[in-house]
Coordinates of C-alpha atoms (C1' of nucleotides) in Angstrom, one line a residue:
Chain A
M1 CA 0.0 0.0 0.0
D2 CA 3.0 2.3 0.3
E3 CA 3.0 2.0 -3.5
L4 CA -0.1 4.2 -3.8
S5 CA 0.3 7.3 -5.8
Q6 CA 0.1 10.7 -4.1
V7 CA -3.4 11.3 -5.4
M8 CA -4.7 7.9 -4.2
Q9 CA -3.0 8.4 -0.8
V10 CA -4.8 11.7 -0.4
R11 CA -8.2 10.0 -1.1
R12 CA -7.6 7.3 1.5
E13 CA -6.9 10.0 4.1
K14 CA -10.1 11.7 3.1
L15 CA -11.9 8.4 3.6
D16 CA -10.5 8.1 7.1
E17 CA -11.3 11.6 7.9
L18 CA -15.0 11.2 6.7
R19 CA -15.3 8.1 9.0
S20 CA -13.8 10.0 11.9
R21 CA -16.5 12.7 11.4
G22 CA -19.1 10.0 11.7
I23 CA -19.9 9.9 7.9
E24 CA -20.3 6.5 6.3
P25 CA -18.7 6.9 2.8
Y26 CA -20.5 3.9 1.3
A27 CA -24.2 4.3 1.6
Y28 CA -26.9 1.6 1.0
N29 CA -29.5 3.5 -1.0
F30 CA -30.9 6.9 -1.9
D31 CA -34.5 7.7 -3.0
S32 CA -34.4 10.1 -6.0
S33 CA -37.5 12.1 -7.0
T34 CA -36.2 12.6 -10.5
T35 CA -33.2 12.4 -12.9
A36 CA -30.8 15.0 -14.0
V37 CA -32.4 15.5 -17.4
Q38 CA -36.0 15.3 -16.1
A39 CA -35.2 17.9 -13.5
S40 CA -34.0 20.4 -16.2
E41 CA -36.9 19.7 -18.4
S42 CA -39.5 20.1 -15.8
F43 CA -37.9 23.3 -14.6
A44 CA -38.0 24.7 -18.1
T45 CA -41.7 23.7 -18.4
A46 CA -42.5 25.4 -15.1
E47 CA -40.6 28.4 -16.2
E48 CA -42.6 28.7 -19.5
G49 CA -45.8 28.1 -17.6
G50 CA -45.1 30.9 -15.2
R51 CA -45.1 28.5 -12.3
L52 CA -41.9 29.7 -10.6
D53 CA -42.0 31.6 -7.3
E54 CA -41.1 35.4 -7.0
G55 CA -37.4 34.5 -6.5
G56 CA -37.4 32.4 -9.8
D57 CA -37.2 29.1 -8.0
G58 CA -38.9 26.0 -9.2
E59 CA -39.7 22.8 -7.5
S60 CA -37.6 20.8 -4.9
V61 CA -35.9 17.7 -6.2
R62 CA -33.8 14.8 -4.9
L63 CA -31.3 13.1 -7.2
A64 CA -28.1 11.1 -7.2
G65 CA -25.2 11.1 -9.5
R66 CA -21.4 11.1 -9.9
I67 CA -19.5 14.3 -9.5
V68 CA -18.0 15.0 -12.9
S69 CA -16.8 18.6 -12.6
W70 CA -16.2 21.0 -9.7
R71 CA -15.6 24.8 -9.6
G72 CA -14.9 26.1 -6.1
H73 CA -15.4 29.7 -5.2
G74 CA -14.5 30.0 -1.6
K75 CA -17.8 30.1 0.2
S76 CA -19.7 28.6 -2.8
A77 CA -19.1 26.1 -5.5
F78 CA -20.5 24.9 -8.8
A79 CA -20.4 21.3 -9.8
H80 CA -22.0 18.9 -12.3
I81 CA -23.3 15.5 -11.4
E82 CA -24.1 12.9 -13.9
D83 CA -26.7 10.1 -13.7
G84 CA -28.0 7.7 -16.3
S85 CA -30.0 10.4 -18.0
G86 CA -27.2 13.0 -18.3
S87 CA -25.9 15.8 -16.1
I88 CA -27.1 18.7 -14.2
Q89 CA -25.4 21.6 -12.5
L90 CA -25.3 22.0 -8.7
Y91 CA -24.8 25.3 -6.8
L92 CA -23.5 24.8 -3.3
K93 CA -23.5 27.8 -1.0
K94 CA -22.1 27.9 2.5
D95 CA -25.0 30.0 3.9
V96 CA -27.5 27.6 2.5
L97 CA -25.8 24.4 3.5
G98 CA -24.5 25.5 6.9
D99 CA -20.8 25.5 8.0
E100 CA -20.5 21.8 8.8
S101 CA -22.1 20.5 5.6
F102 CA -20.2 23.0 3.4
D103 CA -16.8 22.3 5.1
T104 CA -17.3 18.6 4.6
L105 CA -17.2 19.3 0.8
D106 CA -13.4 19.6 1.2
L107 CA -13.4 15.8 1.5
I108 CA -15.3 15.3 -1.8
D109 CA -13.6 14.5 -5.1
L110 CA -14.4 14.2 -8.8
G111 CA -15.8 10.7 -9.2
D112 CA -17.6 10.5 -5.9
W113 CA -21.3 9.6 -5.9
I114 CA -23.6 11.8 -3.9
G115 CA -27.2 12.3 -3.4
I116 CA -28.5 15.8 -3.2
E117 CA -31.7 17.7 -2.3
G118 CA -32.4 21.2 -3.4
V119 CA -34.4 23.7 -5.4
L120 CA -34.2 24.3 -9.2
F121 CA -33.3 27.8 -10.5
R122 CA -31.7 29.3 -13.4
T123 CA -28.2 30.9 -13.1
R124 CA -27.5 34.3 -14.7
T125 CA -25.6 32.5 -17.4
G126 CA -28.8 30.6 -18.2
E127 CA -28.2 27.1 -17.0
S128 CA -30.8 25.3 -15.0
T129 CA -29.2 24.4 -11.7
V130 CA -30.0 22.8 -8.3
R131 CA -29.4 25.1 -5.3
V132 CA -28.4 22.3 -3.0
T133 CA -29.9 22.3 0.5
N134 CA -28.6 18.9 1.6
W135 CA -26.2 16.5 0.3
T136 CA -25.0 13.0 1.3
L137 CA -22.1 10.9 0.3
L138 CA -23.2 7.7 -1.5
S139 CA -19.8 6.3 -2.5
K140 CA -16.2 7.6 -2.1
S141 CA -14.0 7.3 -5.2
L142 CA -10.5 6.2 -4.2
R143 CA -9.0 6.2 -7.6
P144 CA -9.1 9.3 -9.8
L145 CA -11.1 8.9 -13.0
P146 CA -9.3 10.4 -16.0
F147 CA -11.7 13.3 -16.5
G148 CA -10.5 15.8 -19.0
K149 CA -11.7 19.3 -19.2
V150 CA -14.7 19.3 -21.4
E151 CA -15.8 22.2 -23.5
V152 CA -19.5 21.8 -24.6
D153 CA -20.6 23.8 -27.6
A154 CA -23.7 25.5 -26.5
D155 CA -25.3 25.3 -30.0
T156 CA -24.3 21.8 -31.2
G157 CA -23.8 20.1 -27.9
E158 CA -20.6 18.8 -29.3
R159 CA -18.0 17.9 -26.7
T160 CA -14.3 18.9 -27.0
Y161 CA -11.9 17.2 -24.6
H162 CA -8.8 18.8 -23.2
S163 CA -6.2 16.6 -21.6
G164 CA -8.8 13.8 -21.8
F165 CA -8.7 10.1 -21.7
S166 CA -7.7 9.0 -25.1
D167 CA -5.2 6.0 -24.7
Q168 CA -7.1 3.3 -26.7
E169 CA -5.5 0.5 -24.8
T170 CA -6.5 1.7 -21.4
R171 CA -10.0 2.7 -22.6
Y172 CA -10.6 -0.9 -23.9
R173 CA -9.0 -2.6 -20.8
Q174 CA -10.7 -0.3 -18.3
R175 CA -14.0 0.1 -20.2
Y176 CA -15.6 1.1 -16.8
A177 CA -13.4 4.2 -16.8
D178 CA -14.0 4.9 -20.5
L179 CA -17.7 4.7 -19.9
A180 CA -17.5 6.8 -16.7
V181 CA -15.8 9.8 -18.4
H182 CA -17.3 9.6 -21.9
P183 CA -21.1 9.9 -22.0
E184 CA -21.0 9.5 -25.8
V185 CA -19.4 6.0 -25.3
R186 CA -22.4 5.1 -23.1
D187 CA -24.6 6.3 -25.9
V188 CA -23.0 4.0 -28.4
F189 CA -23.9 1.0 -26.2
R190 CA -27.4 2.3 -25.6
T191 CA -27.8 2.5 -29.3
R192 CA -26.4 -0.9 -29.7
A193 CA -29.1 -2.3 -27.4
H194 CA -31.7 -0.3 -29.3
I195 CA -30.6 -1.8 -32.6
I196 CA -30.7 -5.3 -31.3
R197 CA -34.2 -4.6 -29.8
E198 CA -35.4 -3.4 -33.1
I199 CA -34.0 -6.4 -35.0
R200 CA -35.8 -8.7 -32.5
T201 CA -39.0 -6.7 -32.7
F202 CA -38.9 -6.9 -36.5
L203 CA -38.4 -10.6 -36.6
D204 CA -41.0 -11.2 -33.9
D205 CA -43.5 -9.2 -35.9
E206 CA -42.8 -11.2 -39.0
G207 CA -43.8 -14.3 -37.1
F208 CA -40.3 -15.7 -36.3
L209 CA -39.8 -17.7 -33.1
E210 CA -36.7 -16.9 -31.0
V211 CA -34.8 -20.0 -30.0
E212 CA -31.6 -21.0 -28.3
T213 CA -29.2 -23.6 -29.8
P214 CA -26.1 -25.0 -28.3
A215 CA -23.0 -22.9 -28.0
L216 CA -21.1 -26.0 -27.0
Q217 CA -21.1 -28.4 -29.9
P218 CA -19.6 -31.9 -30.6
L219 CA -19.1 -30.8 -34.2
Y220 CA -18.9 -27.3 -35.6
G221 CA -20.3 -26.1 -38.9
G222 CA -22.3 -23.6 -40.8
A223 CA -19.4 -21.5 -41.8
T224 CA -15.8 -21.7 -42.8
A225 CA -13.7 -20.9 -39.8
R226 CA -11.4 -22.4 -37.3
P227 CA -13.1 -23.1 -33.9
F228 CA -12.2 -22.8 -30.3
V229 CA -11.7 -26.3 -29.0
T230 CA -12.5 -27.3 -25.4
R231 CA -13.1 -30.4 -23.4
H232 CA -16.0 -31.8 -21.4
N233 CA -14.5 -33.7 -18.5
T234 CA -17.3 -36.0 -17.5
L235 CA -18.2 -36.9 -21.0
D236 CA -14.5 -37.2 -21.8
R237 CA -15.1 -35.6 -25.1
T238 CA -13.7 -32.7 -27.2
M239 CA -16.2 -30.0 -27.8
Y240 CA -16.2 -26.8 -29.9
L241 CA -17.6 -23.3 -29.4
R242 CA -20.0 -22.7 -32.2
I243 CA -18.8 -20.8 -35.2
A244 CA -22.4 -20.4 -36.5
D245 CA -26.0 -21.3 -35.6
E246 CA -26.9 -22.4 -39.0
L247 CA -27.1 -26.2 -38.9
Y248 CA -29.0 -26.2 -35.6
L249 CA -31.5 -23.7 -36.8
K250 CA -32.2 -25.6 -40.0
R251 CA -32.7 -28.7 -37.9
L252 CA -35.5 -26.8 -36.3
V253 CA -37.1 -26.0 -39.7
V254 CA -37.0 -29.7 -40.4
G255 CA -38.9 -30.1 -37.1
G256 CA -41.6 -27.8 -38.3
L257 CA -40.6 -24.6 -36.5
D258 CA -40.9 -22.9 -39.9
R259 CA -39.7 -19.4 -38.9
V260 CA -36.9 -19.3 -36.3
Y261 CA -34.2 -16.9 -35.3
E262 CA -31.4 -16.6 -32.8
I263 CA -29.3 -13.6 -31.7
T264 CA -26.3 -14.9 -30.0
K265 CA -22.5 -15.0 -29.8
D266 CA -20.4 -17.0 -32.3
F267 CA -16.8 -17.8 -31.7
R268 CA -14.1 -17.9 -34.4
N269 CA -10.5 -18.7 -33.8
E270 CA -9.2 -16.2 -36.4
G271 CA -7.4 -12.9 -36.5
V272 CA -8.4 -9.8 -34.7
D273 CA -8.7 -6.5 -36.6
R274 CA -11.0 -3.5 -37.0
S275 CA -13.9 -5.6 -38.1
H276 CA -13.2 -8.9 -36.4
N277 CA -13.4 -10.0 -32.7
P278 CA -13.0 -13.7 -31.7
E279 CA -16.5 -13.6 -30.2
F280 CA -19.1 -11.6 -32.0
T281 CA -22.9 -11.3 -32.1
M282 CA -24.7 -12.9 -35.0
A283 CA -28.4 -12.8 -35.8
E284 CA -29.5 -15.7 -37.9
W285 CA -33.0 -16.5 -39.2
Y286 CA -34.6 -19.2 -41.4
Q287 CA -37.9 -18.9 -43.1
A288 CA -39.5 -21.9 -44.7
F289 CA -41.0 -21.6 -48.2
S290 CA -38.9 -18.6 -49.0
D291 CA -35.8 -18.2 -51.2
Y292 CA -33.0 -15.7 -51.3
E293 CA -35.0 -13.3 -53.4
D294 CA -37.6 -13.2 -50.7
Q295 CA -34.9 -12.7 -48.1
M296 CA -33.4 -9.7 -50.0
E297 CA -36.8 -8.1 -49.8
L298 CA -37.0 -8.9 -46.1
V299 CA -33.5 -7.5 -45.4
E300 CA -34.4 -4.3 -47.1
R301 CA -37.5 -4.0 -45.0
M302 CA -35.6 -4.8 -41.8
M303 CA -32.8 -2.3 -42.6
V304 CA -35.2 0.5 -43.3
Q305 CA -37.3 -0.2 -40.2
V306 CA -34.4 -0.6 -37.8
V307 CA -32.6 2.5 -39.2
D308 CA -35.8 4.6 -39.1
R309 CA -36.6 3.6 -35.5
V310 CA -33.1 3.9 -34.1
T311 CA -31.7 6.9 -36.0
G312 CA -34.7 8.7 -37.4
T313 CA -32.8 9.3 -40.6
R314 CA -31.9 7.2 -43.7
T315 CA -28.5 8.8 -44.2
L316 CA -25.8 7.4 -42.0
P317 CA -22.6 9.2 -41.7
F318 CA -19.7 6.7 -41.6
G319 CA -16.1 8.1 -41.7
D320 CA -15.9 10.2 -44.8
H321 CA -19.0 8.7 -46.4
D322 CA -22.7 9.2 -46.2
I323 CA -24.5 5.9 -46.4
S324 CA -28.0 6.1 -47.9
V325 CA -30.3 3.4 -46.6
E326 CA -33.0 3.8 -49.2
P327 CA -34.4 0.7 -50.9
P328 CA -34.2 -0.9 -53.3
F329 CA -30.6 -1.5 -52.6
R330 CA -28.2 -2.0 -55.5
R331 CA -27.9 -5.6 -56.7
I332 CA -24.9 -6.9 -58.6
R333 CA -23.9 -10.4 -59.6
L334 CA -20.6 -11.3 -58.2
V335 CA -19.3 -12.5 -61.5
D336 CA -20.6 -9.5 -63.4
S337 CA -19.1 -7.0 -61.0
L338 CA -15.8 -8.8 -61.3
S339 CA -16.0 -8.9 -65.2
E340 CA -16.5 -5.2 -65.1
A341 CA -13.5 -4.7 -62.8
L342 CA -11.3 -6.9 -64.9
D343 CA -12.7 -5.5 -68.1
A344 CA -13.2 -9.0 -69.4
D345 CA -16.0 -11.5 -69.1
V346 CA -15.0 -13.8 -66.3
D347 CA -16.8 -16.7 -68.0
D348 CA -14.4 -16.4 -70.9
L349 CA -11.3 -16.4 -68.7
S350 CA -9.7 -19.7 -67.9
D351 CA -8.5 -20.7 -64.4
D352 CA -5.0 -19.8 -65.6
D353 CA -6.1 -16.4 -66.8
L354 CA -7.7 -15.7 -63.5
R355 CA -4.5 -16.8 -61.7
D356 CA -2.4 -14.5 -63.9
R357 CA -4.7 -11.6 -63.1
A358 CA -4.5 -12.3 -59.3
E359 CA -0.7 -12.7 -59.5
A360 CA -0.5 -9.4 -61.4
L361 CA -2.2 -7.8 -58.5
S362 CA 0.2 -9.5 -56.1
I363 CA -2.6 -11.1 -54.2
P364 CA -1.0 -13.6 -51.8
E365 CA -2.0 -17.1 -50.7
L366 CA -3.0 -18.3 -54.2
D367 CA -1.5 -21.8 -53.7
G368 CA -3.9 -24.5 -54.7
A369 CA -6.7 -22.0 -55.1
G370 CA -9.5 -23.3 -57.4
R371 CA -11.6 -21.2 -59.7
G372 CA -14.0 -20.2 -57.0
K373 CA -11.3 -19.2 -54.7
L374 CA -9.6 -17.1 -57.4
I375 CA -12.8 -15.3 -58.2
D376 CA -13.4 -14.7 -54.5
K377 CA -9.9 -13.3 -54.1
L378 CA -10.2 -11.0 -57.1
F379 CA -13.6 -9.8 -56.0
G380 CA -12.2 -9.1 -52.5
E381 CA -9.4 -7.1 -53.9
L382 CA -11.1 -5.2 -56.7
V383 CA -14.8 -4.9 -55.9
E384 CA -15.4 -5.3 -52.2
P385 CA -13.6 -2.1 -50.9
G386 CA -15.8 0.1 -53.0
L387 CA -19.1 -1.3 -51.7
I388 CA -19.9 1.6 -49.4
Q389 CA -23.6 2.1 -50.2
P390 CA -25.9 -0.9 -49.4
T391 CA -25.3 -3.5 -52.1
F392 CA -26.5 -7.0 -52.6
V393 CA -23.7 -9.2 -54.2
L394 CA -25.4 -12.2 -55.8
D395 CA -24.8 -15.8 -56.9
H396 CA -21.4 -16.9 -55.5
P397 CA -19.5 -19.8 -57.0
K398 CA -20.7 -23.2 -55.8
E399 CA -17.4 -24.3 -54.2
L400 CA -17.5 -21.3 -51.9
S401 CA -21.0 -22.1 -50.6
P402 CA -21.5 -25.7 -49.6
L403 CA -24.8 -25.1 -47.8
A404 CA -26.5 -23.1 -50.6
K405 CA -28.7 -24.4 -53.4
E406 CA -27.6 -24.3 -57.0
K407 CA -28.6 -21.2 -58.9
R408 CA -31.5 -22.0 -61.1
G409 CA -30.2 -22.4 -64.7
E410 CA -26.6 -21.8 -63.6
P411 CA -25.4 -24.9 -61.7
H412 CA -21.8 -23.7 -61.2
L413 CA -23.3 -20.8 -59.0
T414 CA -25.4 -20.8 -55.9
E415 CA -28.4 -18.8 -54.8
R416 CA -26.6 -16.6 -52.3
F417 CA -26.2 -13.0 -51.5
E418 CA -24.0 -11.0 -49.3
M419 CA -25.1 -7.5 -48.4
Y420 CA -22.3 -5.0 -48.0
L421 CA -22.2 -1.7 -46.2
A422 CA -19.3 0.6 -45.7
G423 CA -17.0 -1.9 -47.5
M424 CA -17.9 -4.7 -44.9
E425 CA -20.0 -7.8 -45.4
I426 CA -23.0 -7.3 -43.1
F427 CA -25.5 -10.0 -44.3
N428 CA -25.0 -13.4 -45.8
A429 CA -27.8 -15.5 -47.1
F430 CA -28.8 -18.5 -49.2
S431 CA -31.6 -20.3 -50.7
E432 CA -30.8 -23.2 -48.3
L433 CA -29.7 -26.4 -49.7
N434 CA -32.4 -29.0 -48.8
D435 CA -31.4 -31.9 -51.0
P436 CA -29.8 -34.4 -48.6
L437 CA -27.9 -36.2 -51.3
D438 CA -26.5 -33.0 -52.8
Q439 CA -25.6 -31.9 -49.3
R440 CA -23.7 -35.1 -48.7
E441 CA -21.7 -34.6 -51.9
R442 CA -20.9 -31.0 -50.9
F443 CA -19.7 -32.1 -47.5
Q444 CA -17.6 -34.7 -49.1
A445 CA -16.0 -32.1 -51.4
Q446 CA -15.3 -30.0 -48.2
M447 CA -13.7 -33.1 -46.6
G448 CA -11.5 -33.4 -49.7
L449 CA -10.3 -29.8 -49.2
R450 CA -9.8 -30.5 -45.5
A451 CA -7.7 -33.6 -46.3
A452 CA -5.7 -31.3 -48.6
G453 CA -4.9 -29.1 -45.7
D454 CA -7.7 -26.6 -45.6
D455 CA -8.5 -26.5 -41.8
E456 CA -11.3 -24.2 -42.4
A457 CA -13.2 -26.5 -44.7
Q458 CA -16.5 -27.7 -43.3
Q459 CA -17.0 -31.1 -41.6
L460 CA -19.4 -33.8 -42.5
D461 CA -22.3 -33.7 -40.0
E462 CA -24.2 -37.0 -40.2
D463 CA -26.9 -35.9 -37.8
Y464 CA -27.6 -32.8 -39.9
L465 CA -27.8 -35.0 -43.0
R466 CA -30.2 -37.3 -41.2
A467 CA -32.4 -34.3 -40.4
L468 CA -32.3 -33.2 -44.1
E469 CA -33.3 -36.8 -45.0
Y470 CA -36.5 -36.4 -43.0
G471 CA -37.2 -33.5 -45.2
M472 CA -36.6 -29.7 -45.0
P473 CA -39.0 -27.4 -46.8
P474 CA -37.5 -24.9 -49.2
T475 CA -36.0 -22.3 -46.9
G476 CA -34.3 -18.9 -47.1
G477 CA -31.7 -18.2 -44.4
V478 CA -29.8 -15.1 -43.4
G479 CA -26.9 -14.3 -41.1
L480 CA -26.4 -10.8 -39.9
G481 CA -23.2 -9.5 -38.3
V482 CA -24.7 -7.4 -35.6
D483 CA -21.5 -5.7 -34.4
R484 CA -20.7 -4.4 -37.9
L485 CA -24.2 -3.1 -38.3
V486 CA -23.8 -1.3 -35.0
M487 CA -20.5 0.1 -36.2
V488 CA -22.1 1.6 -39.3
M489 CA -25.1 2.9 -37.4
T490 CA -23.0 4.5 -34.7
N491 CA -20.2 5.7 -36.9
Q492 CA -17.5 3.8 -35.0
P493 CA -14.3 2.9 -36.8
S494 CA -13.5 -0.3 -35.0
I495 CA -15.5 -3.3 -33.8
R496 CA -13.9 -2.8 -30.5
D497 CA -15.7 0.4 -30.1
V498 CA -19.1 -1.4 -30.2
I499 CA -18.1 -4.4 -28.0
L500 CA -18.0 -3.5 -24.3
F501 CA -15.1 -5.8 -23.4
P502 CA -13.3 -6.6 -26.7
T503 CA -10.7 -9.5 -26.7
L504 CA -7.3 -8.2 -25.8
R505 CA -4.0 -9.9 -24.9
D506 CA -3.3 -10.6 -21.3
T507 CA -0.9 -8.2 -19.6
E508 CA -0.1 -10.8 -16.9
Chain B
rG1 C1' 1.6 -14.2 -38.6
rA2 C1' 4.5 -9.8 -41.3
rC3 C1' 5.7 -4.7 -41.5
rC4 C1' 5.2 0.6 -39.6
rC5 C1' 4.3 3.7 -35.3
rG6 C1' 3.9 4.1 -30.1
rG7 C1' 4.5 2.9 -24.3
rU8 C1' 7.9 9.1 -19.8
rA9 C1' 3.7 12.0 -13.2
rG10 C1' -3.4 10.0 -12.0
rC11 C1' -4.6 12.0 -17.5
rU12 C1' -2.7 14.4 -22.2
rC13 C1' 2.1 15.1 -24.0
rA14 C1' 7.4 17.5 -24.5
rG15 C1' 12.4 15.7 -23.7
rU16 C1' 18.0 18.8 -28.2
rU17 C1' 24.8 15.7 -30.3
rG18 C1' 24.1 10.4 -24.6
rG19 C1' 25.3 14.9 -19.4
rC20 C1' 20.7 17.0 -12.7
rA21 C1' 13.3 14.3 -15.5
rG22 C1' 9.8 18.8 -18.0
rA23 C1' 4.8 21.3 -19.1
rG24 C1' -0.7 21.6 -19.0
rC25 C1' -4.7 19.5 -16.6
rA26 C1' -5.9 16.6 -12.1
rA27 C1' -4.0 16.6 -6.7
rC28 C1' -2.5 19.5 -2.3
rU29 C1' -2.1 24.7 0.5
rG30 C1' -4.1 29.7 0.3
rA31 C1' -7.6 33.7 -1.9
rC32 C1' -12.5 34.0 -4.1
rU33 C1' -20.8 33.4 -2.5
rU34 C1' -23.8 33.0 -10.1
rU35 C1' -19.2 29.8 -12.3
rU36 C1' -18.8 26.5 -16.4
rA37 C1' -11.9 24.3 -20.2
rA38 C1' -13.6 29.3 -13.6
rU39 C1' -9.5 32.6 -12.1
rC40 C1' -5.0 33.9 -9.2
rA41 C1' -0.5 32.6 -6.0
rG42 C1' 2.3 28.6 -4.2
rU43 C1' 3.5 23.1 -3.0
rA44 C1' 4.1 18.1 -3.9
rG45 C1' 4.0 14.1 -7.4
rG46 C1' 8.5 9.7 -11.6
rU47 C1' 10.8 1.5 -11.0
rC48 C1' 10.9 6.8 -18.3
rG49 C1' 6.8 -0.9 -20.8
rU50 C1' 10.2 -5.4 -19.1
rG51 C1' 15.1 -7.7 -19.2
rG52 C1' 19.9 -7.6 -20.9
rG53 C1' 24.1 -4.8 -23.2
rU54 C1' 27.4 -0.6 -24.8
rU55 C1' 29.3 3.8 -22.0
rC56 C1' 32.7 7.5 -16.9
rG57 C1' 27.4 8.4 -17.7
rA58 C1' 21.2 5.8 -21.1
rG59 C1' 14.4 8.3 -21.3
rC60 C1' 17.8 8.8 -25.7
rC61 C1' 22.3 4.0 -28.7
rC62 C1' 22.3 -1.8 -29.4
rC63 C1' 19.7 -6.8 -28.5
rA64 C1' 15.6 -9.7 -26.9
rC65 C1' 10.8 -9.7 -25.0
rC66 C1' 5.6 -7.7 -23.5
rC67 C1' 1.4 -4.6 -24.7
rG68 C1' -1.4 -1.3 -27.9
rG69 C1' -2.6 1.4 -32.6
rG70 C1' -2.3 1.2 -37.9
rU71 C1' -1.5 -1.5 -42.6
rC72 C1' -1.5 -6.3 -44.8
rA73 C1' -2.8 -11.7 -44.5
rC74 C1' -6.9 -15.0 -42.6
rC75 C1' -12.0 -14.2 -41.5
rA76 C1' -18.0 -12.2 -40.7

RNA sequence: GACCCGGUAGCUCAGUUGGCAGAGCAACUGACUUUUAAUCAGUAGGUCGUGGGUUCGAGCCCCACCCGGGUCACCA
């Protein structure tokens, strides 16, 4: 404890001093009559309605919050406290509080939680404020929060930080401190919750049933990715954290639950970057008797409804771009878009031609890549980064899509779409493959790739094939990367900014 | 996994050819009863990411490692 910094040492001493004065620094509860924002609003309403007294005072209020700023003036002080709704200014005067109560304020610091009682009024600079008549300490802060000085633009409400808390690493590792000093970070996560709520509401209203499927699986599937591997001791068996919900949800469609969805975490043992976290939130839904065309229409309706309800606008600022969420979204066939980018019809190019093109662009990792993989690589390099506005990319090569039905009339393709926003894949959908014999062949092809060293190729799942053999109706299915959608809708540059506790390395 | 940039006071950052460790904010003491990046005067606060090495002397140079950010690869 002799390692404590000077600042923390001082706070411990204040804690002791409070106790020696008979003040308990960690209270049990506090009954508030209002919130910071409600108090300001109701004061403004009373003011407009002429319901203030002769002295300009409004009603009495009780509220609790964290002290986020302090301006002492000898025998008076101004402070702001912040609660879940926002912040409100306090005015503390010695002649109102009395000597003992006012002098005890010397033991209060930024970051402390207090409960106050007082009367609303408006200062001569125009800010609605509580003239505090009583205050009580609710929790003493022993570690200084990294509050910067905040300049709030009176017109725009925009916050400018001076000497603030900007170290990304510490902000992610100590998200509690990041949240405590950055109201706008709290807002991102409120918006995230709202987005997920609206996705759920949309699917509920469309007649989908929310279900829960295993996160801990004896076999993993439904996507091409490496899994996290773990072990069940009693069963003495290797198990995997799910990389997708797909195969379980489609089993449910076989069972007659013909519209199902799940919003949950998936886990992929892959790299970490601006748009990838090892655990991430996926929404998946499956709708019997629909195909991918139907699902494109559904995705458009969902996007518009969610964006309308959450943001109230259809233009989303994202970095340097303005993204217009106005249906119908652009639709391009993957092969056509690539033909355009290559200035040559892909169908006229041989595998060797494609490989030459890829090598000319110095695209790495081409060893053993088949035609589908080459097309995918070239698409990823030439087309994908430009897909800023909402765009459906259609009809992927069959070898890339082992769970999707063949494209009608073009058996080398599949009925699949990916919807891109801001250069990121947000939705991925198929007309689901429901022919059990075809599915078995596709799995076997994947096993071939696996044997050849592709550890992301999908595994043959006999139980899933058995389910398909019982009969799955024609079904359209969609996966939605929730975190990425939240990034776009909250204009955050990294997936870590929309995940409360992103995966980081240990610091020991 | 590769490359680039970074890690110095609670926070944000300076730190010259290698020569006593600096500022602003926060803290502390004092002044101040309508301020709001409050103001004014003063005081204190440091294993310079970790471990080695070179040197009379290392925040600075060399080696290794840890952590983060960015770019790329993989992937949603």
